[in-house]
Coordinates of C-alpha atoms and ligand atoms in Angstrom, one line a residue:
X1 CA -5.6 2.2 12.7
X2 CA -2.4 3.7 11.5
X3 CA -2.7 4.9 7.6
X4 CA -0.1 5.6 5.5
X5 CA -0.8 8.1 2.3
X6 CA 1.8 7.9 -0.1
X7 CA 2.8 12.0 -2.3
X8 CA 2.7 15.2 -1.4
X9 CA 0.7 17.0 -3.3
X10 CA -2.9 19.3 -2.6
X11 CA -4.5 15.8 -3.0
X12 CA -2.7 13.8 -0.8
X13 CA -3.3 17.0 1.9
X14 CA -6.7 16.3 1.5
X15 CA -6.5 12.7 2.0
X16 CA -4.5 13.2 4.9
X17 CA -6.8 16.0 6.3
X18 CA -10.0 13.5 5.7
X19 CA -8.6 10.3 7.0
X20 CA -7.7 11.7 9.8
X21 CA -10.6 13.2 10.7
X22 CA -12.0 9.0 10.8
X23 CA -12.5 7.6 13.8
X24 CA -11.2 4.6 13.1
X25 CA -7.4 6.6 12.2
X26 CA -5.3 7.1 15.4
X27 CA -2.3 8.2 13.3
X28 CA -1.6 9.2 9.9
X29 CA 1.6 9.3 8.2
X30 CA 2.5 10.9 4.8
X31 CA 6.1 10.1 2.3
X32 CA 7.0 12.5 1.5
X33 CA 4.3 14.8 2.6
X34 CA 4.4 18.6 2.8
X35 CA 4.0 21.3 5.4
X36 CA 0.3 20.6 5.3
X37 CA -0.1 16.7 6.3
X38 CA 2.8 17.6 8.9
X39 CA 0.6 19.9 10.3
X40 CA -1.9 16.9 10.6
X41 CA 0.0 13.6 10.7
X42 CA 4.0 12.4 10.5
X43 CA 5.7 13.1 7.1
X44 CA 8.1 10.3 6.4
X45 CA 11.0 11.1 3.8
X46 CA 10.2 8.5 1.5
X47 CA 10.3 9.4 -2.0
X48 CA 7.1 7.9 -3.9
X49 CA 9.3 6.4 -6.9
X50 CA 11.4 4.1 -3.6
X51 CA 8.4 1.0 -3.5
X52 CA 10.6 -1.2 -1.5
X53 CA 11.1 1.9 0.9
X54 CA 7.8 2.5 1.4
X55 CA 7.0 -1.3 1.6
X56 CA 9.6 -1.8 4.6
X57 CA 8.3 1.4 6.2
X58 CA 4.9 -0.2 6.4
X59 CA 6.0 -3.0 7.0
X60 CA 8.1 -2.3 10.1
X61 CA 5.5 0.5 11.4
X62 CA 2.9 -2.0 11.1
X63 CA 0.9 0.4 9.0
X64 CA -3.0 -0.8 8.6
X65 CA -3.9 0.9 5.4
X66 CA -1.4 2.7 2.7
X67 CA -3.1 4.5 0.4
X68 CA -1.7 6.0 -2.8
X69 CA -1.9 9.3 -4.0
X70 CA -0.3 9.2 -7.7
X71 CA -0.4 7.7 -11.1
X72 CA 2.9 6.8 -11.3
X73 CA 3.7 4.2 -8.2
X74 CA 0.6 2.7 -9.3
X75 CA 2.0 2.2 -12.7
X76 CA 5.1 1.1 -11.4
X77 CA 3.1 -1.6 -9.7
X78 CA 3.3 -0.4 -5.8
X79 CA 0.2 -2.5 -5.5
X80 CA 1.3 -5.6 -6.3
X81 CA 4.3 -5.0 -4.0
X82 CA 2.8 -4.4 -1.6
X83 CA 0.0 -7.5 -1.6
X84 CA 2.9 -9.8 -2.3
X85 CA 4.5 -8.5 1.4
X86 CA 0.7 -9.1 2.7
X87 CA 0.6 -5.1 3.5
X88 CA -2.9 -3.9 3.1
X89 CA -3.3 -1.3 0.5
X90 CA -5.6 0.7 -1.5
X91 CA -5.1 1.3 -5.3
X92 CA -5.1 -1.0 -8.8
X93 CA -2.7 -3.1 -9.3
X94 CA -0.1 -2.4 -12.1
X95 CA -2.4 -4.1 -14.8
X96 CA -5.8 -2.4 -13.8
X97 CA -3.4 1.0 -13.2
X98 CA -3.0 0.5 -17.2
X99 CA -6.4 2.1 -17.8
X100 CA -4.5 5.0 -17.0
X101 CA -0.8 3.9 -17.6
X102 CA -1.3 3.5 -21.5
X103 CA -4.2 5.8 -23.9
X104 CA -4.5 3.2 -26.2
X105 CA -4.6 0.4 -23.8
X106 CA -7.8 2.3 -22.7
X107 CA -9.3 2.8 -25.8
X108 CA -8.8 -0.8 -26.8
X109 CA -10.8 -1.5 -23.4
X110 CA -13.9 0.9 -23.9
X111 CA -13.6 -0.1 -27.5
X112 CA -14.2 -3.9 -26.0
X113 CA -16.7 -3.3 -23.4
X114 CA -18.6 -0.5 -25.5
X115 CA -17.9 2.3 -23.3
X116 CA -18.9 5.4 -25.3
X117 CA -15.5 7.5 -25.9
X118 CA -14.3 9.6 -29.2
X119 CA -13.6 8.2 -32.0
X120 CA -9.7 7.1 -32.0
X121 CA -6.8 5.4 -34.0
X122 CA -2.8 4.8 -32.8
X123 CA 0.1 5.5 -34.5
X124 CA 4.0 4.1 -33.7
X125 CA 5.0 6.1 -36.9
X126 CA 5.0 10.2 -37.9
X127 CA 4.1 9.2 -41.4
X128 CA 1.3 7.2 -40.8
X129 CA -0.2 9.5 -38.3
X130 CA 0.6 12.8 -40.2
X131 CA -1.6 11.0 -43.2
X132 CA -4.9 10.2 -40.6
X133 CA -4.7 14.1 -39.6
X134 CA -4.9 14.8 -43.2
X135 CA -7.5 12.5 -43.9
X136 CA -9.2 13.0 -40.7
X137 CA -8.7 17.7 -40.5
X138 CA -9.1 19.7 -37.4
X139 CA -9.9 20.1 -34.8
X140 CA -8.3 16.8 -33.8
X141 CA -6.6 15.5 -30.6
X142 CA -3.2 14.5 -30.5
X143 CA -2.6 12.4 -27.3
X144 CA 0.8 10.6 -26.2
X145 CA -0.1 7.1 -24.9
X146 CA 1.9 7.0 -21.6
X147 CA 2.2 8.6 -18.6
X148 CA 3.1 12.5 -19.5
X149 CA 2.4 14.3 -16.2
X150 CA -0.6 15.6 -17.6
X151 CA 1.1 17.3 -21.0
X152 CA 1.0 15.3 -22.9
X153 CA -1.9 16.1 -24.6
X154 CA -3.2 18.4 -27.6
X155 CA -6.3 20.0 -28.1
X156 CA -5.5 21.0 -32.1
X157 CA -8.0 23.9 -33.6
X158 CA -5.6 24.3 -36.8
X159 CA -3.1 21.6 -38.8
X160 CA 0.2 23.4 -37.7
X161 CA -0.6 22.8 -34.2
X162 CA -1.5 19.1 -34.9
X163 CA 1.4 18.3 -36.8
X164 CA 3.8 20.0 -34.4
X165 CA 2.3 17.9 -31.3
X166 CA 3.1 14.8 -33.6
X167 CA 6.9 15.8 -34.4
X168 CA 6.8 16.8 -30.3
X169 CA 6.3 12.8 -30.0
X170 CA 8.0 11.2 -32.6
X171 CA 10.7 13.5 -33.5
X172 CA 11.7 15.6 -30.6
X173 CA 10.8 12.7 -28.2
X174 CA 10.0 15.4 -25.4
X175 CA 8.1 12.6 -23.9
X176 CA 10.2 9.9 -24.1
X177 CA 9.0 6.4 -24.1
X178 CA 5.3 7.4 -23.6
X179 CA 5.5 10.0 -27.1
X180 CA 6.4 7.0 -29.1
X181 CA 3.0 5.7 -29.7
X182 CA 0.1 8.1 -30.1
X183 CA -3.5 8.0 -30.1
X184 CA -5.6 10.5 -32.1
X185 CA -9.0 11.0 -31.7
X186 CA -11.9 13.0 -32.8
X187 CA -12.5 16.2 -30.3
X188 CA -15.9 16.5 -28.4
X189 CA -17.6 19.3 -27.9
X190 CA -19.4 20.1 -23.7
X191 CA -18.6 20.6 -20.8
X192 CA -16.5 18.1 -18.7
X193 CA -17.0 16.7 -15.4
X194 CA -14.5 14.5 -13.4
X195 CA -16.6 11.1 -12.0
X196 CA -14.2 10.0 -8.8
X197 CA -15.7 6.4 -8.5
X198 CA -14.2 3.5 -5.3
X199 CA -14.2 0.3 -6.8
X200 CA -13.3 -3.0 -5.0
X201 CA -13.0 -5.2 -8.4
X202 CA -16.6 -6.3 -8.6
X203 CA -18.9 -3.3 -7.2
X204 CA -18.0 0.8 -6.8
X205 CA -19.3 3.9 -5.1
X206 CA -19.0 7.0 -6.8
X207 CA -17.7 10.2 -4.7
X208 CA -19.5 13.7 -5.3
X209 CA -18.6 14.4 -8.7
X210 CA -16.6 17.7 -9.6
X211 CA -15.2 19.7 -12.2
X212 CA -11.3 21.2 -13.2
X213 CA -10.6 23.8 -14.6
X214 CA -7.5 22.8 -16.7
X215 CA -6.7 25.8 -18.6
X216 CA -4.6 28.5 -16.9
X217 CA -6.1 31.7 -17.1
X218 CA -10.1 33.0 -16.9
X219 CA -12.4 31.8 -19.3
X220 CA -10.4 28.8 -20.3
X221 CA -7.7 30.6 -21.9
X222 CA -4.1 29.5 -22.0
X223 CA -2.4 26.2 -21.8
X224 CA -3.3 23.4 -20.0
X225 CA -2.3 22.7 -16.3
X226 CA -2.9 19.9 -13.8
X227 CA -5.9 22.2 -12.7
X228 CA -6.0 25.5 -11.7
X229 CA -9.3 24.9 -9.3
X230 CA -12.6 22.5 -8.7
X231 CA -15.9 22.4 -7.0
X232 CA -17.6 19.9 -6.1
X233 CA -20.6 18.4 -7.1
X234 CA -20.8 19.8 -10.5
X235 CA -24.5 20.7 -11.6
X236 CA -23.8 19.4 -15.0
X237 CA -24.0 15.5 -13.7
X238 CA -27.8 16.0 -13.3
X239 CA -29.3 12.5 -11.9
X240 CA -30.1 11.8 -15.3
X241 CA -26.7 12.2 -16.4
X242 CA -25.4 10.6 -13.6
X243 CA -27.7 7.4 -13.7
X244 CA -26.1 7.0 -17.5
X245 CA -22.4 7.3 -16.3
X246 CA -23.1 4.3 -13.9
X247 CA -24.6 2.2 -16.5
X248 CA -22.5 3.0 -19.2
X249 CA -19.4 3.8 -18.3
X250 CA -18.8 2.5 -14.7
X251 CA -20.6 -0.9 -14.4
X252 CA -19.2 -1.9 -17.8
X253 CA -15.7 -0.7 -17.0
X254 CA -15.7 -2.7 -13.4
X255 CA -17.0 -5.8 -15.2
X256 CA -14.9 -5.2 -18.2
X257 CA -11.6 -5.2 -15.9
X258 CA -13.3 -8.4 -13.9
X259 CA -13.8 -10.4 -16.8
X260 CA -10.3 -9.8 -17.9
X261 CA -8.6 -10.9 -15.0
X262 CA -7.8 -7.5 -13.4
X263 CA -10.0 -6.2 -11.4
X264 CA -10.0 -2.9 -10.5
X265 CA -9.2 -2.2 -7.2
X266 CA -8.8 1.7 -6.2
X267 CA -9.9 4.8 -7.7
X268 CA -11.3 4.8 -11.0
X269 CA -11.7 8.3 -11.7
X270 CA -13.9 8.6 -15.4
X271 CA -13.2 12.3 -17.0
X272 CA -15.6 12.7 -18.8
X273 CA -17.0 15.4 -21.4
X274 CA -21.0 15.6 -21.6
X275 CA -21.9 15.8 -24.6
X276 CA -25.2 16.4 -27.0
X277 CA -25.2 12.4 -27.2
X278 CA -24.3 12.1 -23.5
X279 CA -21.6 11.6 -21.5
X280 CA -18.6 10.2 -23.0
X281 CA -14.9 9.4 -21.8
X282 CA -11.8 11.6 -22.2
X283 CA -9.5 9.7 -19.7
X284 CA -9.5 7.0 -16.9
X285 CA -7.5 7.7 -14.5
X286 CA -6.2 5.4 -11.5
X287 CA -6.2 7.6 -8.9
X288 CA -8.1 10.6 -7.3
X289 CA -7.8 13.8 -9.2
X290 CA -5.8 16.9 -7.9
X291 CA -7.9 19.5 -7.8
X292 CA -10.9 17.7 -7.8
X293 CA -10.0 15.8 -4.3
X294 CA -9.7 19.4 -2.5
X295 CA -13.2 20.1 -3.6
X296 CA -14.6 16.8 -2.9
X297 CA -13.4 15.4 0.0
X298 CA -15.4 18.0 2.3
X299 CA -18.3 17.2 0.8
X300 CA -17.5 14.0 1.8
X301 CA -19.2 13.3 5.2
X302 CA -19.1 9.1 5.3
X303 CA -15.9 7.9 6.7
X304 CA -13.5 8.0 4.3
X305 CA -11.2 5.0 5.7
X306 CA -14.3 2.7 5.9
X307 CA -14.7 3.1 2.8
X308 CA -11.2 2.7 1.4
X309 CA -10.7 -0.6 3.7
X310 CA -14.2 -2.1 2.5
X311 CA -12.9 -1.6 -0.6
X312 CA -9.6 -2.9 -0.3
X313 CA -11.0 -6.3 0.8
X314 CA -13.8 -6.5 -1.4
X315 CA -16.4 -5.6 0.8
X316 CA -17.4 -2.5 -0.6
X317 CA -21.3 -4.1 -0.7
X318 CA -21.2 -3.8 3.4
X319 CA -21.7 -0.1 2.9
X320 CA -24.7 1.8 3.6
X321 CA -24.3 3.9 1.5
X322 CA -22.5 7.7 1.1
X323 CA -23.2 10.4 3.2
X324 CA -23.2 13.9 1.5
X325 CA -23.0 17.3 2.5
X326 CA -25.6 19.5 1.1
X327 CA -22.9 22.3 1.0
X328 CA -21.0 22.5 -2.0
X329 CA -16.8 23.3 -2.4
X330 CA -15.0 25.1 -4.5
X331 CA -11.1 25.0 -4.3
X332 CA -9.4 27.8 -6.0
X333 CA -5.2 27.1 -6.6
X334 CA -2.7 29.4 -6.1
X335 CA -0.1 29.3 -8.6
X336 CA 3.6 30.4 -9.2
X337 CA 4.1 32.9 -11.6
X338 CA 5.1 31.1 -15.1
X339 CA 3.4 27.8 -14.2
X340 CA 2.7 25.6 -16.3
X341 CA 5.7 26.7 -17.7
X342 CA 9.1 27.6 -15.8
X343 CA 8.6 29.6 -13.0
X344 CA 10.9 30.2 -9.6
X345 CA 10.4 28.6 -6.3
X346 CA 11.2 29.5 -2.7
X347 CA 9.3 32.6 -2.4
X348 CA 8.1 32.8 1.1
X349 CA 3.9 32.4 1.8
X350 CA 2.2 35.1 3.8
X351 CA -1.1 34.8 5.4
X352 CA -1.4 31.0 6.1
X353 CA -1.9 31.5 9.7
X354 CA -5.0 33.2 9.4
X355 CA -7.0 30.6 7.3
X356 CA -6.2 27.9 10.8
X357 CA -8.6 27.3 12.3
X358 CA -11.5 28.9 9.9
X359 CA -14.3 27.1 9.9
X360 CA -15.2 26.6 6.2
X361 CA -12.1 27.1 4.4
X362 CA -9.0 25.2 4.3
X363 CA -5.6 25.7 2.9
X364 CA -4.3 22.4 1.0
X365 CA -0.5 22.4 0.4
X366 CA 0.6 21.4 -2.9
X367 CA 4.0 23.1 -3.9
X368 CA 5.2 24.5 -0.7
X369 CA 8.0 23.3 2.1
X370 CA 9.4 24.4 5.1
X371 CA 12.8 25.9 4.7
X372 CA 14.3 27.9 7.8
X373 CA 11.3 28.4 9.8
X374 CA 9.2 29.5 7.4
X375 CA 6.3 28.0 4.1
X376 CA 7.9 28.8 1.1
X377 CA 6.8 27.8 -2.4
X378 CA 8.7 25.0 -4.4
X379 CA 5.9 23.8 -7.3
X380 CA 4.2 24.9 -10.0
X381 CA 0.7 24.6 -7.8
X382 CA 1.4 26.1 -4.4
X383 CA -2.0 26.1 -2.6
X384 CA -5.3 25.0 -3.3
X385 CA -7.5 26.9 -0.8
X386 CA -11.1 25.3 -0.3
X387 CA -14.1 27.0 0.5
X388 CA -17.9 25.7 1.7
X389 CA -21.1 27.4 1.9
X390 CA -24.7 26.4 1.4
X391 CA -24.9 27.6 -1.7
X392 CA -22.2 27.8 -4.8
X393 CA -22.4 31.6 -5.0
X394 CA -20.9 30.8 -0.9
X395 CA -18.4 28.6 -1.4
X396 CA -17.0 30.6 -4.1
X397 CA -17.1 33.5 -1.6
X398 CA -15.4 31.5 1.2
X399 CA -12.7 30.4 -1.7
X400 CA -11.5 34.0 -2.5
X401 CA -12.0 35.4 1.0
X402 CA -9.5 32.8 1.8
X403 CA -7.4 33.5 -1.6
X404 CA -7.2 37.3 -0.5
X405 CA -5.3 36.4 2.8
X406 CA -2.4 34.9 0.9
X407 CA 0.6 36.4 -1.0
X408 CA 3.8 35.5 -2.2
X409 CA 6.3 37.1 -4.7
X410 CA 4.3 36.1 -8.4
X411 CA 1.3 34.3 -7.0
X412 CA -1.8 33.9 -9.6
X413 CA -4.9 32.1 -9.7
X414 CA -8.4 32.0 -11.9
X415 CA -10.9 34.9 -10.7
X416 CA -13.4 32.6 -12.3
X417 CA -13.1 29.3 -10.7
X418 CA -16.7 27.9 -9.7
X419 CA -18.9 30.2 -12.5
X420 CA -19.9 27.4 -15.1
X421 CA -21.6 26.2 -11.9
X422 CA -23.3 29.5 -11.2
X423 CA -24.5 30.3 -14.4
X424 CA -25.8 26.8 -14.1
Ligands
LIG501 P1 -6.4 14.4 -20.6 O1 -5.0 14.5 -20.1 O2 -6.7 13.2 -21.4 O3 -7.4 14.7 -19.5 O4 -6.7 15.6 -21.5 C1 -6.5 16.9 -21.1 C2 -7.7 17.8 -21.5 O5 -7.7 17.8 -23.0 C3 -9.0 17.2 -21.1 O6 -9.4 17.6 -19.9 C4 -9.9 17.9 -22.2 O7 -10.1 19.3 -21.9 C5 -9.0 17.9 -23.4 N1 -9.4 16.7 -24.2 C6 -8.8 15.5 -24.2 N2 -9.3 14.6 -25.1 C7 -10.3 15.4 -25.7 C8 -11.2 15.1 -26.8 N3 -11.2 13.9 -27.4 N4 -12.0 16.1 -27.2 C9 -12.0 17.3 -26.6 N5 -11.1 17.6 -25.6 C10 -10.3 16.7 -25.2
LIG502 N1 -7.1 17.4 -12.4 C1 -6.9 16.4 -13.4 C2 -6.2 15.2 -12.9 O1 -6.0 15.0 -11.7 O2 -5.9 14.4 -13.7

C-alpha cells in the first residue's frame, strides 16, 4: 500500500515512523513533511492548506490511504474532498471535524447527548459576556470558539485577566473570525489526560491514553504551549476511570454524531480533566494530539494502518483487538528559546546523529528543515525526543539521555516531563 500522511509536524513524524513500520505499507509519503519523515518516506511539497493539490497528488500516485495530520484541513473539509474524488482517506468529515472546528458547537453536542463537561454559556457580544464574568467571578475560562492554533484559550485566576481575554476577542480581534463568539465556562479542578480514540462512525478503539504537559516551564508554570512533552499511558485513566470515559463520553459522542447524520470518522481525541466527580471534557479534538502521538504511537504495537483502513471503511468491528506494549513512553520537546512566544529560527541542531539507530529512543522532527546540508530549527517546537523503558522511572531516563545529546543556540525543554506519572 502506498500511504500518504498530510503536515509536518512531531505528530505527523510519528505517523510516518509507525505506518511505515506496517507491513502492509511499501511506501510512505509526507506534504510537506520535515527532515524526519524524509529520513523515512518521500516528502512531497504540498502545502496542507492546497486540498485540491493534495487531492491530485493522490490521485495521480494512486495513493491507498491519506491520512491527515491537522485540525485545520479537516475543518476545511479535506475529507469530503477527498471521498467525493473516491480517494480513500482517514479523518472526519468537515461537519464531524466541527466537534473541534467550533467550542460552542461542541458544547451544544455534549449538552445534547449528556456528555459530562463544565458548565458553559456563549457570547457574540463584550457586554453581555463581561456581565456573566461578573455574575459568574473567577476563576473562570474564557475560550474563543474557533480554531485558534491552540491560544486561544484562558485559564483566568483573577477578573483583570478574564476581562482582558474578552477585549483580546471582541475588541482587539487577535483571533479573527474564531474570537468573535466566545464560550465561558466554569474551570475544573484534576489532573488531565488526553483519550486518542479511532472511530469509524458507529464503533471506536481507544489508543493508550497519555498526558501533555501544556504549560511551558517545570511545575506547570508559564503560558500555555501546544505541549511541551507526553507519556504514554497515563496512570491517572485507571480501568475504572477508563471504563467511565467509554460509556460516558465516547459511546455517547459516536452515537451522538450518528444520530445526527455525521458520523465520526477519524480521530476523536477526548481531553479530558478527571475530576472529584469523574472524568469530564475540556475539548474534542479531530485529530491526534502532538505531543501525545510521540508518546503513544510506540506503545502502539497493532498495525497502525489496519487499523486506520478498518476504520476508514467502517470495519473497525473486524479488529481483534489492540496490541499494547507493556513499556511505557515519555516524549520530552525541545524548544526554541522564546516559544510560545517570538523566538528565532535557523539555528543549526547538533547531536541528531547519535540518537539513529538507538534502540529505545527516537528523535521526532517538529520545527526543524534542512537548509545547506545541515538540520536547522525553523518552529517554535523543534524536537520531541521519545524514550521507552519497562518502567516510567526508564522511559523518563531514556527521554533525557536522549535530550542531553542535542544542542542548538537557545534550546529549552521541561526537566519535569513524566513526574505526575511517577509520583503516581
Ligand atoms: P484547550 O485548548 O481547550 O485544550 O484548553 C487548553 C488548556 O486550558 C487545557 O488543556 C486545560 O489545561 C485548560 N482548560 C481548558 N478548559 C478548562 C476548564 N474548563 N477548566 C480548567 N482548565 C481548562
Ligand atoms: N497537545 C494538545 C493538542 O494536540 O491539542
Amino acid at each position: 500500500m502506498k500511504v500518504l500522511v498530510i503536515g509536518s509536524g512531531g505528530r505527523e513524524h510519528a505517523l510516518v515512523w509507525k505506518l511505515a513500520q506496517s507491513p502492509k505499507v511499501t511506501q510512505v509519503f509526507a506534504a510537506p513533511g520535515n527532515p524526519g519523515t524524509a529520513e523515512i518516506g518521500t516528502n512531497v511539497s504540498i502545502s496542507v492548506d492546497d486540498l485540491e493539490g493534495l487531492a491530485k497528488f493522490a490521485s495521480e500516485n494512486g495513493i491507498d490511504l491519506t491520512v491527515v495530520g491537522p485540525e485545520a484541513p479537516l475543518v476545511a473539509g479535506i475529507v469530503d474532498l477527498f471521498r467525493q474524488k473516491g480517494l480513500p482517506v482517514f479523518g472526519p468529515e468537515k461537519a464531524a471535524a466541527q466537534l473541534e472546528g467550533s467550542k460552542d458547537f461542541a458544547k451544544q453536542f455534549m449538552r445534547e447527548f449528556d456528555i459530562p463537561t463544565a458548565r458553559s454559556m456563549t457570547f457574540d457580544n463584550l457586554e453581555d459576556a463581561r456581565s456573566y464574568v461578573e455574575a459568574e467571578g473567577v476563576p473562570i475560562v474564557i475560550k474563543a470558539d474557533g480554531l485558534a492554533a491552540g491560544k486561544g484559550v484562558t485559564v483566568a485566576h483573577d477578573r483583570t485577566t478574564a476581562m482582558t481575554a474578552l477585549d483580546d476577542c471582541f475588541e482587539n480581534q487577535i483571533f479573527g473570525e474564531a474570537g468573535s463568539r466566545v464560550v465561558i465556562e466554569e474551570c475544573m479542578v484534576g489532573e488531565e489526560a488526553s483519550v486518542l480514540a479511532i472511530c469509524d462512525g458507529k464503533t471506536f478503539v481507544s489508543l493508550p491514553s497519555s498526558q501533555d504537559h501544556k504549560p511551558a516551564f517545570d511545575n506547570d508554570e508559564g503560558p500555555n504551549t501546544g505541549g511541551m512533552g507526553a507519556y504514554s499511558p497515563a496512570p491517572v485513566m485507571t480501568p475504572e476511570i477508563t471504563r467511565i470515559v467509554d460509556e460516558k463520553i465516547l459511546t455517547p459522542a459516536i452515537r451522538g454524531m450518528q444520530e445526527r447524520g455525521t458520523p465520526y470518522i477519524g480521530i476523536l481525541y477526548a481531553g479530558l480533566m478527571i475530576t472529584d466527580e469523574g472524568p469530564k471534557v475540556v475539548e474534542f479534538n479531530c485529530r491526534m494530539g502532538d505531543p501525545e502521538t510521540q508518546a503513544v504511537l510506540p506503545v502502539l504495537e497493532s498495525d497502525l494502518c489496519e487499523l486506520l483502513l478498518l476504520a476508514s471503511e467502517g470495519r473497525l468491528d473486524e479488529h481483534p483487538g489492540l496490541e499494547v506494549s507493556p513499556n511505557p513512553a515519555v516524549c520530552v520537546v525541545l524548544a526554541s528559546g522564546g516559544y510560545p512566544g517570538s523566538y528565532e529560527k535557523g539555528k543549526e541542531i547538533h547531536g541528531l546523529e547519535s540518537l539513529h539507530g538507538a534502540p529505545d529512543t527516537t528523535a521526532f522532527h517538529a520545527g526543524t528543515k534542512e537548509q545547506e546540508g545541515k538540520i536547522v530549527t525553523a518552529g517554535g517546537r523543534v524536537l520531541g525526543i521519545t524514550g521507552r523503558g519497562e518502567t516510567v522511572a526508564a522511559a523518563i531516563e531514556g527521554a533525557y539521555k536522549g535530550v542531553s545529546k542535542i544542542s542548538f543556540e537557545g534550546m529549552f525543554f521541561r526537566k519535569d516531563i513524566g513526574k505526575k506519572a511517577l509520583d503516581r
